[in-house]
XYZ file of C-alpha atoms in Angstrom:
711
model
C -47.237 30.948 -86.105
C -47.061 30.925 -82.306
C -49.162 31.428 -79.216
C -47.334 34.522 -78.019
C -47.115 35.972 -74.560
C -47.891 39.368 -75.945
C -51.072 40.191 -77.829
C -50.325 42.304 -80.686
C -52.525 44.485 -79.874
C -53.746 44.017 -80.157
C -53.811 43.344 -82.289
C -52.681 44.525 -82.807
C -46.647 46.684 -89.365
C -44.203 49.280 -89.736
C -41.123 49.547 -91.937
C -38.760 52.195 -93.116
C -35.108 52.701 -93.870
C -33.517 54.252 -90.758
C -33.225 58.024 -90.944
C -29.737 59.419 -91.495
C -28.182 61.257 -88.589
C -28.864 64.982 -88.480
C -26.002 67.327 -87.865
C -26.269 69.390 -84.723
C -26.247 72.624 -86.752
C -29.463 71.614 -88.506
C -31.463 71.227 -85.295
C -33.530 74.240 -84.212
C -32.864 75.626 -80.764
C -36.327 74.617 -79.553
C -35.559 70.973 -80.390
C -32.394 70.696 -78.290
C -32.271 67.972 -75.591
C -34.375 68.719 -72.555
C -33.727 67.861 -68.903
C -35.179 64.565 -67.703
C -37.974 66.272 -65.830
C -39.050 68.506 -68.718
C -41.501 65.946 -70.065
C -43.781 66.666 -67.151
C -43.867 70.436 -67.718
C -46.524 72.392 -69.546
C -46.039 75.028 -72.253
C -42.985 77.244 -72.027
C -43.804 80.816 -71.110
C -41.731 82.103 -74.018
C -43.267 79.892 -76.720
C -44.887 76.609 -77.577
C -43.621 73.468 -75.894
C -41.877 71.284 -78.487
C -41.500 68.393 -76.021
C -43.642 65.311 -76.668
C -45.653 64.679 -73.500
C -48.244 62.268 -72.176
C -50.976 64.785 -72.927
C -50.085 64.510 -76.626
C -51.264 60.888 -76.711
C -54.831 62.186 -76.840
C -54.074 63.916 -80.153
C -52.824 60.802 -81.933
C -54.623 58.886 -84.681
C -53.631 55.842 -86.686
C -54.933 54.330 -89.929
C -55.889 50.652 -90.083
C -57.567 48.098 -92.350
C -57.454 49.959 -95.702
C -59.857 48.264 -98.135
C -59.590 49.266 -101.771
C -62.596 49.048 -104.112
C -62.540 46.394 -106.854
C -61.927 49.077 -109.516
C -59.145 50.709 -107.476
C -60.814 54.128 -107.387
C -61.696 54.374 -103.692
C -60.359 53.220 -100.336
C -62.296 52.853 -97.115
C -60.220 52.561 -93.966
C -60.591 52.582 -90.193
C -59.374 55.700 -88.418
C -58.487 55.012 -84.785
C -58.495 58.389 -83.063
C -57.733 58.825 -79.371
C -60.543 60.705 -77.659
C -59.820 62.765 -74.565
C -63.390 62.640 -73.243
C -63.790 58.857 -73.342
C -60.079 58.131 -72.817
C -59.989 55.516 -75.564
C -59.455 55.078 -79.270
C -62.651 55.703 -81.246
C -63.043 53.780 -84.513
C -64.627 55.394 -87.550
C -64.585 54.576 -91.266
C -63.444 57.134 -93.848
C -63.444 57.020 -97.643
C -60.693 58.331 -99.934
C -60.860 59.112 -103.643
C -57.583 57.592 -104.867
C -57.092 59.959 -107.819
C -57.596 63.225 -105.966
C -56.852 62.182 -102.399
C -60.129 63.765 -101.268
C -61.388 62.246 -98.039
C -64.837 62.125 -96.455
C -66.425 60.506 -93.382
C -68.170 57.239 -94.185
C -69.427 55.694 -90.924
C -68.883 55.976 -87.201
C -70.227 59.410 -86.376
C -72.713 57.902 -83.891
C -70.751 54.965 -82.538
C -67.721 52.915 -83.416
C -67.514 51.567 -86.978
C -64.972 49.067 -88.251
C -64.343 45.991 -90.429
C -65.352 47.444 -93.838
C -65.841 45.047 -96.796
C -66.650 46.016 -100.380
C -69.413 44.258 -102.272
C -68.150 42.396 -105.364
C -69.526 45.078 -107.715
C -68.122 47.954 -105.630
C -71.512 49.626 -105.091
C -71.869 48.900 -101.359
C -69.774 48.468 -98.233
C -70.650 46.166 -95.346
C -69.246 46.989 -91.922
C -69.816 46.555 -88.197
C -71.071 49.453 -86.100
C -72.138 50.058 -82.518
C -74.527 52.836 -83.545
C -77.702 52.442 -81.523
C -76.249 49.887 -79.104
C -74.143 46.772 -79.487
C -72.173 45.719 -82.563
C -74.318 44.948 -85.620
C -73.871 44.388 -89.341
C -74.583 47.404 -91.555
C -74.512 48.047 -95.299
C -74.084 51.423 -96.999
C -75.006 52.168 -100.622
C -72.541 54.520 -102.326
C -75.040 55.780 -104.900
C -77.214 57.592 -102.362
C -75.183 57.372 -99.138
C -77.922 55.476 -97.325
C -76.854 53.053 -94.591
C -79.043 50.248 -93.246
C -78.599 48.062 -90.199
C -79.120 44.443 -91.285
C -78.995 42.627 -87.960
C -80.155 42.718 -84.373
C -77.749 40.118 -83.032
C -77.049 39.167 -79.407
C -73.287 39.079 -80.114
C -70.932 40.854 -82.471
C -70.601 39.512 -86.037
C -67.135 38.946 -87.481
C -65.393 37.416 -90.528
C -67.753 39.222 -92.920
C -67.790 37.828 -96.479
C -69.983 38.860 -99.435
C -71.343 36.171 -101.712
C -70.039 36.482 -105.314
C -73.433 37.682 -106.606
C -73.685 40.323 -103.858
C -77.023 39.013 -102.633
C -75.869 37.485 -99.333
C -73.371 38.143 -96.575
C -71.833 35.400 -94.454
C -70.409 36.029 -90.997
C -69.458 34.223 -87.801
C -70.983 34.816 -84.377
C -70.868 33.274 -80.928
C -73.941 31.160 -80.225
C -74.255 31.070 -76.465
C -74.722 27.807 -74.610
C -75.860 27.022 -71.091
C -73.173 26.841 -68.439
C -72.934 23.526 -66.581
C -74.935 23.249 -63.377
C -74.441 21.277 -60.179
C -77.168 21.150 -57.552
C -79.096 24.292 -56.728
C -79.431 27.064 -54.181
C -82.243 26.877 -51.599
C -85.556 27.372 -53.343
C -87.501 29.390 -50.771
C -86.083 32.872 -51.179
C -88.202 35.333 -49.148
C -89.664 38.258 -51.047
C -87.306 41.213 -50.857
C -84.364 39.132 -49.663
C -80.912 39.961 -51.043
C -79.045 36.712 -51.572
C -75.572 36.231 -52.967
C -75.064 35.693 -56.674
C -75.324 32.162 -58.025
C -72.318 29.859 -58.140
C -70.058 30.198 -61.169
C -69.397 26.747 -62.659
C -67.321 25.914 -65.700
C -65.934 22.823 -67.382
C -63.892 24.627 -70.059
C -60.121 24.115 -70.143
C -59.647 27.812 -70.888
C -62.467 29.632 -69.131
C -60.880 33.083 -69.346
C -59.356 34.935 -72.281
C -57.183 38.013 -72.231
C -59.134 41.047 -73.325
C -62.459 39.204 -73.042
C -62.418 38.124 -69.411
C -64.625 35.229 -68.369
C -65.572 33.278 -71.472
C -69.276 33.091 -72.245
C -70.151 29.435 -72.832
C -70.941 28.825 -76.470
C -69.472 28.209 -79.905
C -68.532 30.387 -82.874
C -70.808 29.492 -85.787
C -71.335 30.530 -89.410
C -74.443 32.447 -90.539
C -75.705 33.957 -93.775
C -78.108 36.864 -94.227
C -79.628 38.552 -97.305
C -77.605 41.652 -98.200
C -80.804 43.732 -98.179
C -81.857 42.495 -94.751
C -83.951 39.648 -93.430
C -83.629 36.739 -91.073
C -80.129 35.256 -90.710
C -79.722 31.516 -91.199
C -77.308 29.428 -89.124
C -75.182 27.153 -91.293
C -72.950 25.218 -88.880
C -73.711 23.421 -85.631
C -72.013 21.293 -82.994
C -69.723 21.770 -80.005
C -66.825 23.252 -81.971
C -65.700 26.714 -82.958
C -66.082 27.335 -86.709
C -63.867 30.298 -87.466
C -63.027 32.739 -90.203
C -61.981 34.043 -92.509
C -64.833 32.871 -94.717
C -64.416 32.437 -98.473
C -67.198 31.767 -101.002
C -66.762 29.674 -104.123
C -67.444 31.727 -107.305
C -70.751 29.899 -107.874
C -71.921 30.753 -104.346
C -72.562 27.111 -103.460
C -69.740 26.604 -100.957
C -68.160 28.490 -98.065
C -64.653 27.547 -96.958
C -63.595 28.041 -93.335
C -61.188 26.733 -90.680
C -61.914 24.755 -87.535
C -60.568 22.222 -85.079
C -63.494 19.804 -84.957
C -61.622 17.099 -83.076
C -62.881 15.802 -79.753
C -59.759 17.095 -77.954
C -59.935 20.610 -79.407
C -59.626 22.212 -75.975
C -56.277 20.599 -75.141
C -54.780 20.657 -78.649
C -54.704 24.377 -79.530
C -52.200 23.953 -82.394
C -54.582 22.126 -84.706
C -56.986 23.125 -87.431
C -58.258 22.079 -90.820
C -59.834 23.639 -93.876
C -63.496 22.685 -94.304
C -65.974 23.100 -97.156
C -69.569 23.921 -96.259
C -72.375 23.264 -98.742
C -74.616 26.312 -98.294
C -77.758 24.490 -99.474
C -77.437 21.133 -97.720
C -75.178 22.225 -94.810
C -72.961 19.242 -95.570
C -69.349 19.508 -94.385
C -66.237 18.171 -96.110
C -62.825 18.134 -94.443
C -60.173 19.158 -96.993
C -56.952 18.919 -94.944
C -55.924 16.304 -92.420
C -52.376 16.702 -91.174
C -51.248 17.285 -87.576
C -50.958 21.049 -87.610
C -52.943 24.251 -88.064
C -54.274 24.699 -91.605
C -56.410 27.787 -92.030
C -57.112 31.126 -93.674
C -58.538 29.419 -96.775
C -59.223 31.671 -99.769
C -60.643 30.493 -103.084
C -59.032 31.760 -106.277
C -61.268 34.070 -108.352
C -61.604 31.392 -111.046
C -62.659 28.819 -108.434
C -59.989 26.261 -109.305
C -57.697 26.544 -106.297
C -57.730 27.187 -102.569
C -54.827 28.982 -100.916
C -54.233 28.410 -97.199
C -51.495 28.623 -94.578
C -50.211 26.090 -92.078
C -47.327 23.951 -90.899
C -46.539 20.515 -89.483
C -46.888 20.528 -85.698
C -43.737 18.973 -84.240
C -44.107 20.504 -80.786
C -41.939 23.599 -81.163
C -42.894 26.954 -79.674
C -42.457 28.643 -83.048
C -43.060 27.530 -86.624
C -43.180 29.781 -89.650
C -46.521 29.576 -91.443
C -46.167 28.309 -95.017
C -48.366 29.098 -98.023
C -50.058 26.199 -99.794
C -52.512 25.763 -102.633
C -54.761 22.811 -103.387
C -57.504 22.005 -105.838
C -60.983 23.079 -104.773
C -61.818 19.497 -103.745
C -58.774 19.288 -101.444
C -56.576 17.264 -103.786
C -53.102 18.015 -105.166
C -51.819 20.022 -102.187
C -48.542 21.792 -102.869
C -46.245 24.134 -100.980
C -45.434 27.492 -102.605
C -42.944 28.807 -100.041
C -40.531 25.896 -99.788
C -37.478 28.113 -100.367
C -38.883 31.342 -98.910
C -37.744 31.750 -95.308
C -40.458 34.102 -94.082
C -43.577 33.714 -91.965
C -46.651 34.169 -94.175
C -49.040 36.764 -92.797
C -52.211 38.128 -94.398
C -52.669 37.175 -98.041
C -55.099 37.544 -100.935
C -55.401 36.322 -104.500
C -54.598 38.379 -107.555
C -57.710 38.953 -109.664
C -56.204 36.854 -112.463
C -55.817 33.779 -110.185
C -52.154 33.477 -111.200
C -50.535 34.867 -108.057
C -51.046 35.605 -104.365
C -50.152 38.789 -102.478
C -48.575 38.025 -99.086
C -47.636 40.213 -96.121
C -44.390 39.320 -94.340
C -41.713 40.719 -92.034
C -38.026 40.975 -92.901
C -35.414 42.318 -90.485
C -37.909 44.291 -88.450
C -39.751 45.735 -91.455
C -43.069 44.738 -92.998
C -43.530 44.192 -96.720
C -45.860 42.713 -99.324
C -44.700 40.157 -101.878
C -46.411 38.601 -104.871
C -45.926 34.838 -105.026
C -46.601 33.160 -108.348
C -48.056 29.671 -108.531
C -44.632 28.369 -109.589
C -43.139 29.761 -106.348
C -41.455 32.817 -107.868
C -41.461 35.733 -105.391
C -41.193 39.488 -105.971
C -41.563 42.277 -103.406
C -44.248 44.774 -104.439
C -44.615 47.010 -101.366
C -42.493 48.105 -98.418
C -42.979 50.535 -95.552
C -46.041 48.944 -93.965
C -46.771 50.054 -90.423
C -49.482 49.799 -87.822
C -48.281 47.365 -85.163
C -49.584 49.664 -82.437
C -48.695 53.031 -80.942
C -46.887 52.392 -77.685
C -44.018 50.198 -78.936
C -42.312 49.781 -82.338
C -43.730 46.429 -83.411
C -43.965 45.284 -86.998
C -47.488 45.132 -88.425
C -49.934 46.896 -90.693
C -52.383 45.775 -93.357
C -53.045 45.943 -97.090
C -55.587 45.125 -99.804
C -55.406 44.818 -103.605
C -57.840 45.918 -106.332
C -58.633 44.080 -109.557
C -56.075 46.232 -111.401
C -53.308 45.420 -108.864
C -53.428 48.753 -107.054
C -52.325 48.215 -103.462
C -53.720 50.107 -100.477
C -51.681 49.857 -97.291
C -50.932 51.460 -93.949
C -47.444 52.969 -93.911
C -45.389 55.232 -91.689
C -41.935 56.104 -90.406
C -40.129 56.101 -87.049
C -41.556 59.587 -86.436
C -44.918 59.200 -88.205
C -47.743 56.859 -87.127
C -49.469 54.769 -89.781
C -51.271 56.595 -92.592
C -52.978 55.281 -95.725
C -50.735 54.838 -98.759
C -51.484 53.645 -102.280
C -49.263 52.011 -104.899
C -50.393 51.766 -108.494
C -49.017 48.720 -110.324
C -45.319 49.338 -110.962
C -45.399 52.737 -109.252
C -44.179 54.298 -106.021
C -46.049 54.543 -102.737
C -48.039 57.740 -102.260
C -49.496 59.000 -98.968
C -53.223 59.710 -99.067
C -53.675 60.767 -95.433
C -51.735 62.785 -92.885
C -53.691 62.091 -89.732
C -51.197 63.615 -87.314
C -50.034 66.625 -89.338
C -50.708 69.149 -86.587
C -48.922 67.208 -83.876
C -45.982 66.223 -86.048
C -45.394 69.827 -87.107
C -45.320 71.173 -83.556
C -43.476 68.468 -81.608
C -39.839 67.389 -81.670
C -39.320 63.643 -81.980
C -36.203 61.590 -81.437
C -34.273 60.310 -84.425
C -34.185 56.503 -84.844
C -30.937 54.815 -85.919
C -30.230 51.214 -86.789
C -27.365 49.457 -85.016
C -26.051 45.899 -85.312
C -23.601 43.774 -83.359
C -22.141 40.276 -83.372
C -23.505 38.380 -80.377
C -20.911 37.485 -77.756
C -22.440 34.024 -77.624
C -21.895 32.813 -81.194
C -21.258 35.806 -83.429
C -24.734 35.942 -84.971
C -25.746 39.437 -86.073
C -28.189 41.103 -83.714
C -30.126 44.091 -85.011
C -31.662 46.930 -83.047
C -32.738 50.556 -83.208
C -31.748 53.510 -81.043
C -34.273 56.254 -80.448
C -32.238 59.334 -79.506
C -33.306 62.335 -77.429
C -34.616 65.125 -79.710
C -31.736 67.314 -80.801
C -29.148 64.766 -79.714
C -25.596 66.178 -79.908
C -23.107 63.802 -81.513
C -20.538 62.445 -79.100
C -22.698 63.102 -76.052
C -23.317 60.167 -73.731
C -26.866 59.910 -72.443
C -28.645 57.430 -70.145
C -29.886 54.337 -71.978
C -33.094 52.349 -71.590
C -32.967 48.818 -72.979
C -36.607 48.205 -74.002
C -37.275 44.513 -74.793
C -40.144 43.300 -76.967
C -42.717 40.708 -76.011
C -43.715 37.563 -77.795
C -40.965 36.522 -77.564
C -41.713 35.530 -81.175
C -42.202 39.054 -82.483
C -40.036 41.876 -83.787
C -39.315 45.539 -83.277
C -38.331 47.791 -86.146
C -37.888 51.420 -87.204
C -41.459 52.343 -86.336
C -43.250 55.061 -84.384
C -43.634 54.276 -80.672
C -45.060 56.572 -78.010
C -43.214 54.886 -75.127
C -39.870 55.329 -76.858
C -40.582 58.938 -77.770
C -41.719 59.772 -74.231
C -38.544 58.225 -72.833
C -36.472 60.074 -75.438
C -38.187 63.380 -74.597
C -37.039 62.849 -71.006
C -33.418 62.675 -72.141
C -32.888 58.935 -72.607
C -31.714 56.949 -75.585
C -33.961 53.915 -76.057
C -32.605 50.663 -77.465
C -35.183 48.399 -79.148
C -33.388 45.182 -80.061
C -34.291 41.870 -81.688
C -32.402 39.077 -79.895
C -32.528 35.456 -81.048
C -36.097 34.224 -80.877
C -37.294 37.326 -82.716
C -39.194 36.841 -85.931
C -38.333 38.336 -89.353
C -34.821 36.830 -89.451
C -35.757 33.364 -90.653
C -37.264 30.357 -88.952
C -33.982 29.007 -87.577
C -33.189 32.291 -85.782
C -36.596 32.285 -84.070
C -36.254 28.627 -83.107
C -32.926 29.293 -81.332
C -34.874 29.701 -78.079
C -37.134 26.674 -78.458
C -37.141 24.912 -75.043
C -34.323 27.321 -74.121
C -36.067 30.525 -73.093
C -34.767 32.591 -71.444
C -31.270 31.650 -72.560
C -28.693 32.991 -74.971
C -31.001 35.856 -75.887
C -29.499 37.364 -72.725
C -26.062 37.406 -74.385
C -27.523 39.054 -77.492
C -29.058 41.861 -75.450
C -25.907 42.501 -73.424
C -23.908 42.592 -76.666
C -26.082 45.239 -78.280
C -26.055 47.343 -75.098
C -22.259 47.180 -75.250
C -22.461 48.310 -78.874
C -24.521 51.376 -77.916
C -21.822 52.211 -75.364
C -19.068 51.617 -77.930
C -20.764 54.063 -80.312
C -20.352 56.788 -77.705
C -24.091 57.206 -77.182
C -24.977 55.196 -74.073
C -23.553 56.151 -70.696
C -22.279 52.866 -69.185
C -22.968 54.198 -65.686
C -26.599 55.060 -66.420
C -28.205 51.944 -67.870
C -31.852 50.970 -67.324
C -33.950 48.052 -68.543
C -37.635 47.413 -69.141
C -39.871 45.260 -71.297
C -43.356 43.804 -71.396
C -44.619 40.212 -71.505
C -41.749 38.234 -73.056
C -39.738 41.408 -72.508
C -40.788 41.299 -68.865
C -39.466 37.749 -68.655
C -36.098 38.862 -70.035
C -35.986 41.969 -67.841
C -36.398 39.801 -64.746
C -33.880 37.280 -66.097
C -31.326 40.016 -66.819
C -31.365 41.505 -63.334
C -31.015 37.994 -61.920
C -27.779 37.632 -63.872
C -26.171 41.097 -63.739
C -26.153 44.250 -61.624
C -25.059 46.572 -64.431
C -28.460 48.305 -64.683
C -29.291 51.047 -62.218
C -33.009 50.235 -62.181
C -35.510 47.994 -63.941
C -39.213 47.909 -64.717
C -40.561 44.445 -65.489
C -43.969 44.703 -67.144
C -46.548 41.872 -67.201
C -43.841 39.203 -66.816
C -43.837 35.429 -66.471
C -42.010 34.748 -63.230
C -42.832 31.105 -62.515
C -43.395 28.792 -65.488
C -45.358 26.284 -63.403
C -47.995 28.787 -62.343
C -47.978 30.418 -65.784
C -48.685 27.110 -67.530
C -51.621 26.349 -65.232
C -53.264 29.771 -64.802
C -52.824 31.591 -68.137
C -55.361 31.557 -70.973
C -53.223 29.096 -72.935
C -53.483 26.138 -70.578
C -53.029 23.517 -73.263
C -50.095 25.297 -74.843
C -47.434 26.919 -72.697
C -45.989 23.976 -70.809
C -45.909 21.453 -73.631
C -44.759 23.720 -76.462
C -42.482 26.115 -74.596
C -40.803 23.790 -72.105
C -41.533 20.354 -73.586
C -43.676 18.845 -70.854
C -46.337 19.464 -68.253
C -45.131 21.023 -64.972
C -45.441 17.823 -62.922
C -43.502 15.823 -65.503
C -40.297 17.887 -65.320
C -40.579 20.391 -62.462
C -36.844 21.132 -62.401
C -36.838 22.467 -65.976
C -39.812 24.688 -65.184
C -37.962 26.065 -62.176
C -34.622 26.501 -63.939
C -36.217 28.720 -66.615
C -38.248 30.762 -64.128
C -36.890 34.229 -63.244
C -38.142 33.584 -59.717
C -35.291 31.076 -59.327
C -32.802 33.968 -59.593
C -34.489 36.429 -57.266
C -31.855 35.812 -54.593
C -29.265 37.353 -56.938
C -31.227 40.541 -57.636
C -29.940 43.846 -56.305
C -31.418 46.146 -58.972
C -34.314 48.365 -57.808
C -37.246 46.921 -59.751
C -40.699 48.250 -60.537
C -43.313 45.559 -61.303
C -46.137 46.552 -63.675
C -49.219 44.554 -64.708
C -52.755 45.065 -66.015
C -55.341 44.280 -63.363
C -57.301 42.116 -65.846
C -54.329 40.337 -67.427
C -55.150 36.702 -68.267
C -52.181 36.036 -70.575
C -49.480 36.535 -67.950
C -51.807 36.605 -64.937
C -51.557 39.182 -62.174
C -50.367 36.425 -59.847
C -47.100 36.266 -61.812
C -46.324 39.917 -61.109
C -47.417 39.614 -57.474
C -45.114 36.630 -56.933
C -42.140 38.642 -58.106
C -43.095 41.756 -56.184
C -43.507 39.733 -52.986
C -40.200 37.931 -53.496
C -38.367 41.212 -54.089
C -39.859 42.593 -50.899
C -38.738 39.543 -48.948
C -35.135 39.721 -50.198
C -34.956 43.455 -49.502
C -34.733 44.802 -53.062
C -36.361 48.230 -53.553
C -39.607 47.616 -55.439
C -43.124 48.870 -56.041
C -46.146 47.271 -57.694
C -48.107 49.149 -60.361
C -51.476 47.722 -61.388
C -53.292 49.281 -64.335
C -57.025 49.181 -63.479
C -59.229 47.384 -65.983
C -56.323 46.660 -68.339
C -55.798 43.331 -70.058
C -52.449 41.982 -71.218
C -52.865 43.177 -74.785
C -54.699 46.338 -73.710
C -52.338 47.644 -71.056
C -51.704 50.766 -73.177
C -55.162 50.978 -74.768
C -56.358 53.937 -72.688
C -54.278 57.058 -73.475
C -54.297 58.319 -69.880
C -53.058 54.980 -68.573
C -50.461 54.609 -71.305
C -49.069 58.035 -70.450
C -49.230 57.380 -66.702
C -47.451 54.033 -67.058
C -44.596 55.587 -69.032
C -44.399 58.414 -66.502
C -44.249 55.953 -63.589
C -41.391 54.046 -65.233
C -39.492 57.286 -65.873
C -40.044 58.389 -62.276
C -38.724 55.047 -61.031
C -35.635 55.310 -63.198
C -34.978 58.905 -62.162
C -35.191 57.867 -58.504
C -32.163 55.642 -59.022
C -30.402 57.569 -61.794
C -27.630 58.943 -59.639
C -25.733 57.693 -56.643
C -27.740 54.609 -55.691
C -25.929 51.366 -54.899
C -27.100 48.257 -53.065
C -24.842 49.235 -50.168
C -26.410 52.710 -50.040
C -29.786 51.144 -49.342
C -28.529 49.324 -46.238
């Protein structure tokens, strides 16, 4: 677990064995490499345009959150379809018959619909929909297709959980509180006068959140409502956030949840405990008590055990989450993943209460394992995808039926996430093909795995090369080093619109996982603890050299970009070398002192990433800041940031842009209107425009530019 610089979008898993190289003779003429400027052209006069362009982003869809029915016969999932009229992804819920593959719309024809949850008997589905206004809780009966809105809430419900008897639904919701007040404005406002807005006063440590903006004062609380409608009842109270997921005991008497209910919860973000809530009396019992984040509690179907994830907080920037079980009363806690060197992601119990299905990443790919109560582990699913569309992050989701049928989102380097199903002991089978039309008419770049021994210490560094469509073996092409965020995250062989747009313009794109990346074991990720940026620089230079050695990358036409943590490393790289012709640093951290005190992780970044607060060790904060190297920079550098970024605030990008201007380095500042950190590529038009701006910047300096030429 970590408090990353990047938001997986989102929120926001993909995995596949790299595709074997195609021979040139097998590539149709209309898929041959195109000139760099071809990506901006429309249809060819002599036939359809096979080039993937920014306009094609509007035609993309991706599957998410597949929920399989208890009997394994049906799957409901969220289809995220880009809409050209609203310039955003529209969420709807669809249902699939597993046996036949037949698909039908389920919800979301009159507003967004998402977060589907089956009732225990499989006769109903609860979900959240914006139909008729803001987000509310709905239930649909499968027998007659009728859907009913259960709530009229002031804020969106989340963490939906059916009671075991199907009569109630629990959820969490923000209960707003009054903002603090100091003094007052003059009282005698003349009729018709237009005065300024009232003062904005806050006493929260983090008063802004990326993607949400200014935080509404209040606390997340647990509610329960009859599954047929009625008045909701609030179950938890107090000045703490009581979060999901929520899990009911089989007898329906208790709800388990996670919360940091300590007095210093605002300044200790890496803390949390599992709590038991008595639904009748509202009594609370704390079941865990160590220094560290315990959460995600799920009760076994037989009610004997509680599974949860967590780790001991020793002040490192990254710790792998471990899987634990304990008795329902909190006793006899035991670790199941002692010898399993993977970060535990989403998990759920087997129906027989004898094992737990766990999502995890391994070497850039996302998988599902079954972990027995004795700690034995077996992989049961591979090929998960769904970490986003713009960049090739790991991710995805899954669910399991009572008969061990697994529903998941899966894809390939040239296919966005679709719904797949795996019957117990069988092979994965696609149930959807959401982008069939686009995939059949557009040429996409092949993705190849490459590895190299780092020049720093010989550790293996893995990466993937996205080649221009129709790449001819032995041809050297310009290379873009595209660095992931996090930095505790991972790229893999997954579909990515940015990479394919760059490839369509004639570039090879290198997506690498330097030390600090996840999915290679805890020790590999912890290599950059209190040392970031650092030797990850050597890893990235080594794998660029490998791409050159393979005869693919042109050593005289190298470019570099990356977002968030990748923006940090982009800025660090050009402060240490002039080998890249141009750079585009996206939503970077430039000055660790200002980052630690202005980002939406105030209590976290300084202490966990650099080991102190800025005033306690200012030299370390400066030494690790890319701004300290700006005097070395000669590389023309584009600076890109979302105008509503609160994770790596806009002020970070502006500092770097201003410094580059002052030292005479060619630069330009791109601000994406309305975009948060995690949502910088959320609007298709902006995602396409951002990629186009980066390509235009690189093409400006592709040939003939040197620092001396700019004098």
